[in-house]
Short mmCIF file of C-alpha atoms and ligand atoms in Angstrom, two decimals:
data_model
loop_
_atom_site.label_atom_id
_atom_site.label_comp_id
_atom_site.label_asym_id
_atom_site.label_seq_id
_atom_site.Cartn_x
_atom_site.Cartn_y
_atom_site.Cartn_z
CA MET A 1352 16.62 -17.87 42.68
CA LYS A 1353 15.66 -15.44 39.89
CA ARG A 1354 17.42 -12.07 40.10
CA ILE A 1355 14.94 -9.30 39.21
CA ALA A 1356 15.49 -5.64 38.27
CA ILE A 1357 12.41 -3.42 38.39
CA LEU A 1358 12.58 -0.33 36.20
CA GLY A 1359 9.84 2.08 37.25
CA ALA A 1360 9.54 0.38 40.64
CA THR A 1361 7.45 3.20 42.13
CA GLY A 1362 4.69 3.13 39.52
CA SER A 1363 1.54 1.07 39.15
CA VAL A 1364 3.15 -1.94 37.41
CA GLY A 1365 6.32 -1.57 39.50
CA THR A 1366 4.51 -1.72 42.84
CA SER A 1367 2.37 -4.68 41.66
CA THR A 1368 5.62 -6.45 40.72
CA LEU A 1369 7.09 -5.73 44.15
CA ASP A 1370 3.93 -7.04 45.78
CA LEU A 1371 4.35 -10.36 43.97
CA VAL A 1372 8.11 -10.86 44.36
CA GLU A 1373 8.02 -9.96 48.05
CA ARG A 1374 5.57 -12.82 48.61
CA GLU A 1375 8.15 -15.34 47.36
CA PRO A 1376 11.53 -14.38 48.83
CA ASP A 1377 12.91 -17.88 48.21
CA ARG A 1378 12.16 -17.63 44.54
CA PHE A 1379 12.94 -14.01 43.60
CA LYS A 1380 15.72 -11.64 44.61
CA VAL A 1381 15.28 -7.97 43.72
CA VAL A 1382 18.72 -6.66 42.72
CA ALA A 1383 17.87 -3.21 41.33
CA VAL A 1384 15.04 -0.69 41.44
CA THR A 1385 14.67 2.57 39.51
CA ALA A 1386 12.36 5.59 39.42
CA ALA A 1387 12.13 9.08 37.92
CA SER A 1388 11.97 11.28 41.03
CA ASN A 1389 10.02 9.60 43.84
CA VAL A 1390 12.87 9.20 46.34
CA GLU A 1391 10.76 8.09 49.26
CA ALA A 1392 9.01 5.22 47.47
CA LEU A 1393 12.23 4.16 45.71
CA ALA A 1394 14.23 4.06 48.93
CA ASP A 1395 11.42 2.20 50.65
CA ALA A 1396 11.37 -0.44 47.88
CA ALA A 1397 15.16 -0.77 48.00
CA ARG A 1398 15.20 -1.14 51.79
CA ARG A 1399 12.36 -3.66 51.88
CA THR A 1400 13.92 -5.86 49.20
CA ASN A 1401 17.61 -5.40 50.14
CA ALA A 1402 18.28 -4.30 46.57
CA GLU A 1403 21.91 -3.77 45.55
CA LEU A 1404 21.30 -0.72 43.35
CA ALA A 1405 18.70 2.09 43.35
CA VAL A 1406 18.71 4.52 40.43
CA ILE A 1407 16.91 7.84 40.35
CA ALA A 1408 16.59 9.56 36.93
CA ASP A 1409 16.33 13.06 38.42
CA ALA A 1410 20.00 13.79 39.20
CA GLY A 1411 19.07 16.55 41.64
CA LYS A 1412 17.44 13.94 43.88
CA LEU A 1413 20.58 11.78 44.24
CA PRO A 1414 21.70 13.32 47.57
CA ALA A 1415 18.22 12.71 49.02
CA LEU A 1416 18.32 9.10 47.80
CA GLU A 1417 21.80 8.59 49.29
CA ALA A 1418 20.55 9.96 52.59
CA ALA A 1419 17.47 7.74 52.51
CA LEU A 1420 19.64 4.65 51.90
CA ALA A 1421 22.26 5.46 54.53
CA GLY A 1422 23.06 2.42 56.64
CA THR A 1423 22.02 -0.06 53.93
CA ASP A 1424 24.19 -1.98 51.43
CA CYS A 1425 22.25 -0.47 48.55
CA ARG A 1426 24.17 1.85 46.23
CA ALA A 1427 22.37 5.00 45.07
CA ALA A 1428 23.03 6.23 41.53
CA THR A 1429 21.74 8.40 38.70
CA GLY A 1430 22.33 8.79 34.95
CA ASP A 1431 21.91 6.70 31.81
CA ASP A 1432 24.81 4.38 32.61
CA ALA A 1433 23.29 3.57 36.01
CA GLN A 1434 19.88 2.90 34.39
CA ASP A 1435 21.59 0.54 31.96
CA GLU A 1436 23.53 -1.13 34.76
CA ALA A 1437 20.28 -1.74 36.65
CA ALA A 1438 18.70 -3.24 33.53
CA CYS A 1439 21.65 -5.56 32.86
CA MET A 1440 22.45 -6.99 36.32
CA ALA A 1441 19.41 -9.28 36.60
CA ASP A 1442 18.16 -12.53 35.09
CA LEU A 1443 14.87 -10.80 34.33
CA VAL A 1444 14.15 -7.10 34.01
CA MET A 1445 10.63 -5.76 34.56
CA ALA A 1446 10.44 -2.84 32.13
CA ALA A 1447 7.77 -0.67 33.79
CA ILE A 1448 8.96 2.87 33.07
CA VAL A 1449 6.25 4.92 31.40
CA GLY A 1450 6.92 6.44 27.97
CA THR A 1451 9.89 6.48 25.60
CA ALA A 1452 12.23 7.00 28.58
CA GLY A 1453 11.99 3.23 29.00
CA MET A 1454 13.42 2.39 25.59
CA LYS A 1455 17.19 2.66 26.15
CA PRO A 1456 17.39 0.46 29.24
CA VAL A 1457 15.24 -2.17 27.51
CA MET A 1458 17.62 -2.21 24.55
CA SER A 1459 20.60 -2.46 26.91
CA ALA A 1460 19.01 -5.43 28.68
CA ILE A 1461 18.42 -7.20 25.36
CA LYS A 1462 22.04 -6.61 24.32
CA ALA A 1463 23.19 -8.04 27.66
CA GLY A 1464 21.08 -11.17 27.12
CA VAL A 1465 18.67 -10.38 29.98
CA THR A 1466 15.08 -11.66 29.69
CA VAL A 1467 12.69 -8.71 29.41
CA ALA A 1468 9.23 -8.67 30.98
CA LEU A 1469 7.84 -5.81 28.93
CA ALA A 1470 5.16 -3.47 30.26
CA ASN A 1471 6.68 -0.39 28.60
CA LYS A 1472 4.76 -0.63 25.31
CA GLU A 1473 6.23 2.67 24.07
CA SER A 1474 9.60 0.87 23.55
CA LEU A 1475 8.11 -1.49 21.01
CA VAL A 1476 5.93 1.16 19.41
CA THR A 1477 8.95 3.35 18.68
CA ALA A 1478 11.78 0.87 18.19
CA GLY A 1479 9.94 -2.41 17.68
CA ARG A 1480 11.72 -3.68 14.61
CA LEU A 1481 15.20 -2.83 15.97
CA MET A 1482 14.41 -4.40 19.34
CA MET A 1483 12.84 -7.57 18.02
CA ASP A 1484 15.73 -8.04 15.55
CA GLU A 1485 18.25 -7.63 18.38
CA ALA A 1486 16.28 -9.99 20.64
CA ARG A 1487 16.14 -12.63 17.88
CA ARG A 1488 19.86 -12.25 17.16
CA ARG A 1489 20.74 -12.74 20.82
CA ASN A 1490 18.02 -15.27 21.54
CA VAL A 1491 16.55 -13.09 24.29
CA ALA A 1492 12.96 -13.69 25.42
CA ILE A 1493 10.61 -10.71 25.50
CA LEU A 1494 7.70 -11.66 27.75
CA PRO A 1495 4.67 -9.41 27.25
CA VAL A 1496 3.18 -7.94 30.43
CA ASP A 1497 0.48 -5.81 28.83
CA SER A 1498 -2.61 -7.88 29.64
CA GLU A 1499 -3.74 -8.20 26.00
CA HIS A 1500 -0.36 -9.31 24.67
CA ASN A 1501 0.16 -11.57 27.62
CA ALA A 1502 -3.24 -13.15 26.87
CA ILE A 1503 -2.18 -13.77 23.26
CA PHE A 1504 1.15 -15.19 24.46
CA GLN A 1505 -0.73 -17.60 26.71
CA CYS A 1506 -3.18 -18.59 23.91
CA LEU A 1507 -0.28 -19.31 21.55
CA GLY A 1508 1.27 -21.63 24.15
CA GLY A 1509 4.80 -21.10 22.91
CA ARG A 1510 4.02 -21.70 19.21
CA ASP A 1511 4.66 -19.16 16.48
CA CYS A 1512 1.92 -17.54 14.37
CA ASP A 1513 2.08 -19.85 11.31
CA ASP A 1514 -1.42 -21.23 12.01
CA VAL A 1515 -2.90 -17.93 13.19
CA ALA A 1516 -5.57 -16.21 11.07
CA ARG A 1517 -5.80 -13.10 13.25
CA LEU A 1518 -5.22 -11.67 16.68
CA ILE A 1519 -8.16 -10.00 18.40
CA LEU A 1520 -7.25 -7.37 20.97
CA THR A 1521 -10.00 -6.56 23.43
CA ALA A 1522 -10.50 -2.98 24.61
CA SER A 1523 -12.57 -1.85 27.57
CA GLY A 1524 -13.56 1.30 25.67
CA GLY A 1525 -12.34 3.41 28.60
CA PRO A 1526 -14.37 5.79 30.78
CA PHE A 1527 -15.93 7.60 27.77
CA ARG A 1528 -17.11 4.56 25.81
CA THR A 1529 -20.72 5.72 25.73
CA LYS A 1530 -20.12 9.50 25.62
CA SER A 1531 -20.78 11.64 22.56
CA ALA A 1532 -17.90 13.52 20.91
CA GLU A 1533 -19.28 16.77 22.39
CA GLU A 1534 -19.44 15.32 25.90
CA MET A 1535 -15.92 13.92 25.57
CA ALA A 1536 -14.52 17.31 24.51
CA ALA A 1537 -15.58 18.75 27.90
CA MET A 1538 -14.05 15.98 30.06
CA SER A 1539 -11.49 16.91 32.73
CA PRO A 1540 -8.21 15.10 33.52
CA ALA A 1541 -9.80 13.66 36.68
CA GLN A 1542 -12.67 12.18 34.62
CA ALA A 1543 -10.25 10.83 32.00
CA VAL A 1544 -8.04 8.97 34.50
CA ALA A 1545 -11.01 7.37 36.29
CA HIS A 1546 -10.88 4.06 34.42
CA PRO A 1547 -13.94 1.85 35.04
CA ASN A 1548 -12.03 -1.47 35.36
CA TRP A 1549 -8.27 -0.99 35.77
CA SER A 1550 -6.18 0.94 38.27
CA MET A 1551 -3.21 2.32 36.30
CA GLY A 1552 -0.80 5.26 36.02
CA ALA A 1553 -2.12 8.60 34.74
CA LYS A 1554 -0.65 8.46 31.22
CA ILE A 1555 -1.98 5.03 30.27
CA SER A 1556 -5.34 5.91 31.85
CA VAL A 1557 -5.69 8.93 29.54
CA ASP A 1558 -4.53 6.72 26.64
CA SER A 1559 -7.39 4.36 27.52
CA ALA A 1560 -9.86 7.23 27.49
CA THR A 1561 -8.75 8.34 23.99
CA MET A 1562 -8.26 4.68 22.98
CA MET A 1563 -4.73 5.58 21.87
CA ASN A 1564 -3.75 2.82 24.29
CA LYS A 1565 -5.37 0.29 21.94
CA GLY A 1566 -3.67 1.95 18.98
CA LEU A 1567 -0.28 1.59 20.69
CA GLU A 1568 -1.14 -2.01 21.53
CA LEU A 1569 -1.97 -2.71 17.89
CA ILE A 1570 1.57 -1.62 16.96
CA GLU A 1571 3.00 -3.55 19.93
CA ALA A 1572 1.18 -6.71 18.82
CA HIS A 1573 2.50 -6.33 15.28
CA HIS A 1574 6.09 -6.30 16.56
CA LEU A 1575 5.67 -9.04 19.15
CA TYR A 1576 3.87 -11.49 16.89
CA GLY A 1577 5.01 -10.43 13.40
CA LEU A 1578 1.52 -10.17 11.90
CA PRO A 1579 0.47 -7.30 9.59
CA SER A 1580 -2.12 -4.68 10.52
CA GLU A 1581 -4.93 -6.44 8.60
CA GLN A 1582 -4.52 -9.56 10.77
CA ILE A 1583 -4.91 -7.67 14.05
CA ASP A 1584 -8.43 -6.65 15.00
CA ILE A 1585 -9.83 -4.72 17.94
CA VAL A 1586 -13.11 -5.46 19.67
CA VAL A 1587 -14.60 -3.44 22.53
CA HIS A 1588 -15.40 -5.59 25.57
CA PRO A 1589 -16.51 -3.33 28.45
CA GLN A 1590 -16.20 -5.96 31.22
CA SER A 1591 -12.42 -6.47 30.69
CA ILE A 1592 -12.70 -10.19 31.47
CA VAL A 1593 -11.58 -11.61 28.11
CA HIS A 1594 -8.09 -10.13 27.78
CA SER A 1595 -7.62 -10.98 24.08
CA LEU A 1596 -8.08 -13.82 21.60
CA VAL A 1597 -6.26 -15.71 18.89
CA GLU A 1598 -8.15 -17.03 15.87
CA PHE A 1599 -6.48 -19.96 14.12
CA ILE A 1600 -6.77 -20.86 10.40
CA ASP A 1601 -9.36 -23.56 11.16
CA GLY A 1602 -11.75 -20.99 12.69
CA SER A 1603 -11.08 -21.84 16.36
CA GLN A 1604 -10.69 -18.92 18.70
CA LEU A 1605 -8.80 -19.22 21.99
CA ALA A 1606 -9.15 -16.57 24.66
CA GLN A 1607 -7.53 -15.90 28.02
CA LEU A 1608 -9.88 -14.76 30.80
CA GLY A 1609 -9.29 -13.39 34.25
CA PRO A 1610 -10.13 -10.59 36.67
CA SER A 1611 -8.88 -7.08 35.80
CA ASP A 1612 -5.76 -7.32 37.94
CA MET A 1613 -2.37 -6.64 36.40
CA ARG A 1614 -0.73 -8.95 38.93
CA ILE A 1615 -1.90 -11.91 36.83
CA PRO A 1616 0.02 -11.07 33.63
CA ILE A 1617 2.92 -9.77 35.75
CA ALA A 1618 3.03 -13.08 37.65
CA HIS A 1619 2.91 -14.98 34.37
CA ALA A 1620 5.96 -13.12 33.09
CA LEU A 1621 7.85 -13.35 36.40
CA ALA A 1622 7.39 -17.10 36.78
CA TYR A 1623 7.52 -18.06 33.07
CA PRO A 1624 7.75 -20.86 31.97
CA ASP A 1625 6.34 -21.96 35.34
CA ARG A 1626 3.36 -20.48 37.18
CA MET A 1627 3.16 -18.81 40.57
CA GLU A 1628 0.31 -18.22 42.97
CA THR A 1629 -1.20 -14.74 43.20
CA PRO A 1630 -3.48 -13.16 45.82
CA CYS A 1631 -5.84 -12.04 43.02
CA GLU A 1632 -9.57 -12.48 43.31
CA ARG A 1633 -10.78 -15.53 41.36
CA LEU A 1634 -13.05 -15.06 38.39
CA ASP A 1635 -16.63 -16.19 39.01
CA LEU A 1636 -18.31 -16.18 35.59
CA ALA A 1637 -21.75 -16.79 37.08
CA LYS A 1638 -21.33 -13.59 39.08
CA VAL A 1639 -20.06 -11.69 36.04
CA GLY A 1640 -23.17 -12.94 34.22
CA GLU A 1641 -22.73 -11.25 30.90
CA LEU A 1642 -19.80 -10.69 28.56
CA THR A 1643 -20.53 -8.22 25.75
CA PHE A 1644 -18.62 -7.18 22.66
CA GLU A 1645 -19.03 -4.33 20.19
CA ALA A 1646 -17.13 -2.79 17.29
CA PRO A 1647 -14.93 0.22 18.12
CA ASP A 1648 -16.02 3.64 16.85
CA PRO A 1649 -13.16 5.32 14.94
CA GLU A 1650 -15.18 8.53 14.58
CA ARG A 1651 -15.39 9.24 18.31
CA PHE A 1652 -11.97 7.67 18.91
CA PRO A 1653 -9.77 8.99 16.07
CA ALA A 1654 -6.62 7.74 17.85
CA LEU A 1655 -7.48 4.23 16.61
CA ARG A 1656 -7.46 5.38 12.99
CA LEU A 1657 -4.23 7.38 13.47
CA ALA A 1658 -2.40 4.46 15.07
CA ARG A 1659 -3.44 1.99 12.39
CA ALA A 1660 -2.39 4.40 9.63
CA ALA A 1661 0.95 4.93 11.40
CA LEU A 1662 1.56 1.19 11.58
CA GLU A 1663 0.76 0.79 7.89
CA ALA A 1664 3.10 3.65 6.85
CA ASP A 1665 6.88 3.71 7.33
CA ALA A 1666 8.67 3.13 10.65
CA SER A 1667 9.02 6.86 11.43
CA ARG A 1668 5.23 7.28 11.83
CA PRO A 1669 4.74 5.30 15.07
CA ILE A 1670 7.59 7.30 16.66
CA VAL A 1671 5.91 10.59 15.72
CA LEU A 1672 2.52 9.24 16.85
CA ASN A 1673 3.90 8.14 20.21
CA ALA A 1674 5.98 11.26 20.97
CA ALA A 1675 3.20 13.68 19.97
CA ASN A 1676 0.78 11.66 22.09
CA GLU A 1677 3.07 11.77 25.15
CA VAL A 1678 3.40 15.56 24.85
CA ALA A 1679 -0.33 16.04 24.22
CA VAL A 1680 -1.36 13.79 27.14
CA ALA A 1681 1.03 15.61 29.51
CA SER A 1682 -0.41 18.95 28.32
CA PHE A 1683 -3.95 17.70 28.87
CA LEU A 1684 -3.07 16.51 32.39
CA ASP A 1685 -1.54 19.98 33.04
CA GLY A 1686 -4.78 21.65 31.94
CA LYS A 1687 -3.18 23.29 28.87
CA ILE A 1688 -5.35 21.61 26.22
CA GLY A 1689 -8.76 19.95 26.15
CA PHE A 1690 -9.45 16.23 25.75
CA ALA A 1691 -10.34 16.40 22.04
CA GLU A 1692 -7.12 18.29 21.35
CA ILE A 1693 -5.01 15.23 22.21
CA ALA A 1694 -5.83 13.33 19.01
CA ALA A 1695 -5.88 16.60 17.02
CA ARG A 1696 -2.29 17.37 18.10
CA VAL A 1697 -1.16 13.88 17.20
CA GLU A 1698 -2.78 14.14 13.77
CA ASP A 1699 -1.20 17.53 13.24
CA ALA A 1700 2.25 16.15 14.10
CA LEU A 1701 1.76 13.19 11.76
CA GLU A 1702 0.82 15.54 8.92
CA LYS A 1703 3.59 18.09 9.45
CA ILE A 1704 6.60 16.11 10.66
CA ASP A 1705 8.10 14.37 7.68
CA VAL A 1706 11.29 12.44 8.47
CA ALA A 1707 13.08 9.38 7.12
CA ALA A 1708 12.48 5.95 8.65
CA PRO A 1709 14.97 5.17 11.45
CA GLY A 1710 17.93 2.87 10.87
CA SER A 1711 19.19 2.89 14.45
CA ILE A 1712 18.16 3.62 18.03
CA ASP A 1713 19.87 7.02 17.71
CA ASP A 1714 17.56 7.81 14.78
CA VAL A 1715 14.56 6.80 16.91
CA ILE A 1716 15.73 9.12 19.69
CA ALA A 1717 16.25 11.98 17.22
CA ILE A 1718 12.77 11.63 15.68
CA ASP A 1719 11.26 11.37 19.16
CA ALA A 1720 13.07 14.55 20.28
CA GLU A 1721 12.14 16.53 17.16
CA THR A 1722 8.48 15.54 17.49
CA ARG A 1723 8.40 16.46 21.17
CA ALA A 1724 9.95 19.88 20.52
CA ARG A 1725 7.63 20.70 17.63
CA THR A 1726 4.47 19.41 19.34
CA SER A 1727 5.34 21.32 22.53
CA GLU A 1728 5.92 24.53 20.54
CA ARG A 1729 2.49 24.28 18.96
CA ILE A 1730 0.87 23.62 22.32
CA VAL A 1731 2.61 26.59 23.97
CA ALA A 1732 1.61 28.78 21.00
P1 NDP B 3033 3.17 4.91 36.33
O1 NDP B 3033 3.03 6.31 35.86
O2 NDP B 3033 2.31 4.41 37.42
O3 NDP B 3033 4.69 4.63 36.76
C1 NDP B 3033 5.76 4.99 35.91
C2 NDP B 3033 7.07 4.57 36.53
O4 NDP B 3033 8.13 4.99 35.65
C3 NDP B 3033 7.36 5.25 37.88
O5 NDP B 3033 8.12 4.37 38.66
C4 NDP B 3033 8.19 6.47 37.47
O6 NDP B 3033 8.97 6.97 38.55
C5 NDP B 3033 9.03 5.82 36.39
N1 NDP B 3033 9.61 6.76 35.45
C6 NDP B 3033 8.97 7.72 34.72
N2 NDP B 3033 9.84 8.38 33.95
C7 NDP B 3033 11.06 7.83 34.18
C8 NDP B 3033 12.36 8.09 33.70
N3 NDP B 3033 12.62 9.10 32.84
N4 NDP B 3033 13.39 7.32 34.14
C9 NDP B 3033 13.17 6.34 35.05
N5 NDP B 3033 11.95 6.05 35.55
C10 NDP B 3033 10.92 6.78 35.12
O7 NDP B 3033 3.02 4.00 35.02
P2 NDP B 3033 2.36 2.55 34.88
O8 NDP B 3033 2.95 1.62 35.89
O9 NDP B 3033 0.91 2.70 34.77
O10 NDP B 3033 2.86 2.13 33.43
C11 NDP B 3033 4.21 1.75 33.19
C12 NDP B 3033 4.29 1.19 31.78
O11 NDP B 3033 3.51 -0.01 31.73
C13 NDP B 3033 3.70 2.11 30.70
O12 NDP B 3033 4.44 1.99 29.53
C14 NDP B 3033 2.30 1.57 30.49
O13 NDP B 3033 1.82 1.81 29.19
C15 NDP B 3033 2.52 0.09 30.72
N6 NDP B 3033 1.34 -0.63 31.18
C16 NDP B 3033 0.77 -0.29 32.36
C17 NDP B 3033 -0.36 -0.97 32.83
C18 NDP B 3033 -0.97 -0.64 34.15
O14 NDP B 3033 -1.89 -1.35 34.58
N7 NDP B 3033 -0.56 0.37 34.85
C19 NDP B 3033 -0.97 -2.02 32.02
C20 NDP B 3033 -0.25 -2.34 30.83
C21 NDP B 3033 0.87 -1.67 30.42
P3 NDP B 3033 8.35 8.12 39.56
O15 NDP B 3033 7.37 7.39 40.44
O16 NDP B 3033 9.53 8.59 40.31
O17 NDP B 3033 7.70 9.15 38.69
#
């Protein structure tokens, strides 16, 4: 029986994880679930799974959570210590919080020797070197859930990257792949979150529309697989069937294919090193018919250029990139700035916020906080 903690249990990845583990009650036991503020969905998940601990980040919602869990054996809690406790009490933690908020519990899980199934890419983008060093020191497995990194993990088949020439991340191109820069500038939040292939949370959907998502994934891939920027390429593949590729030194390329359903990489991480069945639709290549590929356009999607430059600079740059992007995306979703302003705000932050590279998680948190404050100020002004 694998004991599972689901951080961000009420979100898109969290609910897909619940869907899978609830199908195999003899194999998985959910011990903890967490959320930001959605009491109803969190309590429902805790009740359904008989979880031992439910943690709500919004402290003001604790009484409502306690009331919703009355009569169960599940303890309701809030605060950083409770988040850490949830992350550390399992054999495997599904890290599915959105944004930098997910970083501390992931680090706590690694320090406690808990296997991490990592969806929360922002953790690696901001604290990748520190996390990977800690994971190596403690011999903790980090299993990638992001479909691209999971595809690469599967193609590598447990081997390291000694024989790898390059990694090729595929990108759908998002909902604005064929739009002009002028058309994109006028797009609304509703249009930006309407992803053609994947059903995801709002923040990552906007990141897909700007292609910052691929930029963050480039940095994530660098940390997971230890290859430099010049050995990680991006190719646009609108059908989202090939989830990424590995090219070896002899010229062979291996790819992982599947339908656009996050339950497949989630299932891979949950069951690893075994496999589990999923209810996902099977891929019928004859029905798909055509798989196409094209080069990304860094002019219309400046986020790609910004992310690559951040990866190639010192370790403070990805933190600034990520924090400015989180603030800018939230402001776009709130209707405060236009779509084209997202990348402009990130570029502005990268130019103006000059800080030393982090030596610790506390440094990462400080750079993140400073960038958020300064980016928010500029957006309010
Ligand atoms: P959602 O927005 O759907 O869900 C986010 C989850 O995080 C919710 O459970 C939310 O709780 C919780 N949460 C947010 N802030 C906090 C906080 N401060 N403390 C505790 N919990 C918090 O996001 P997704 O599921 O789409 O994405 C989750 C992560 O996975 C992201 O990092 C994303 O980049 C990554 N990812 C997602 C994919 C997808 O298909 N969705 C694919 C690949 C990667 P509440 O409901 O209460 O707000």
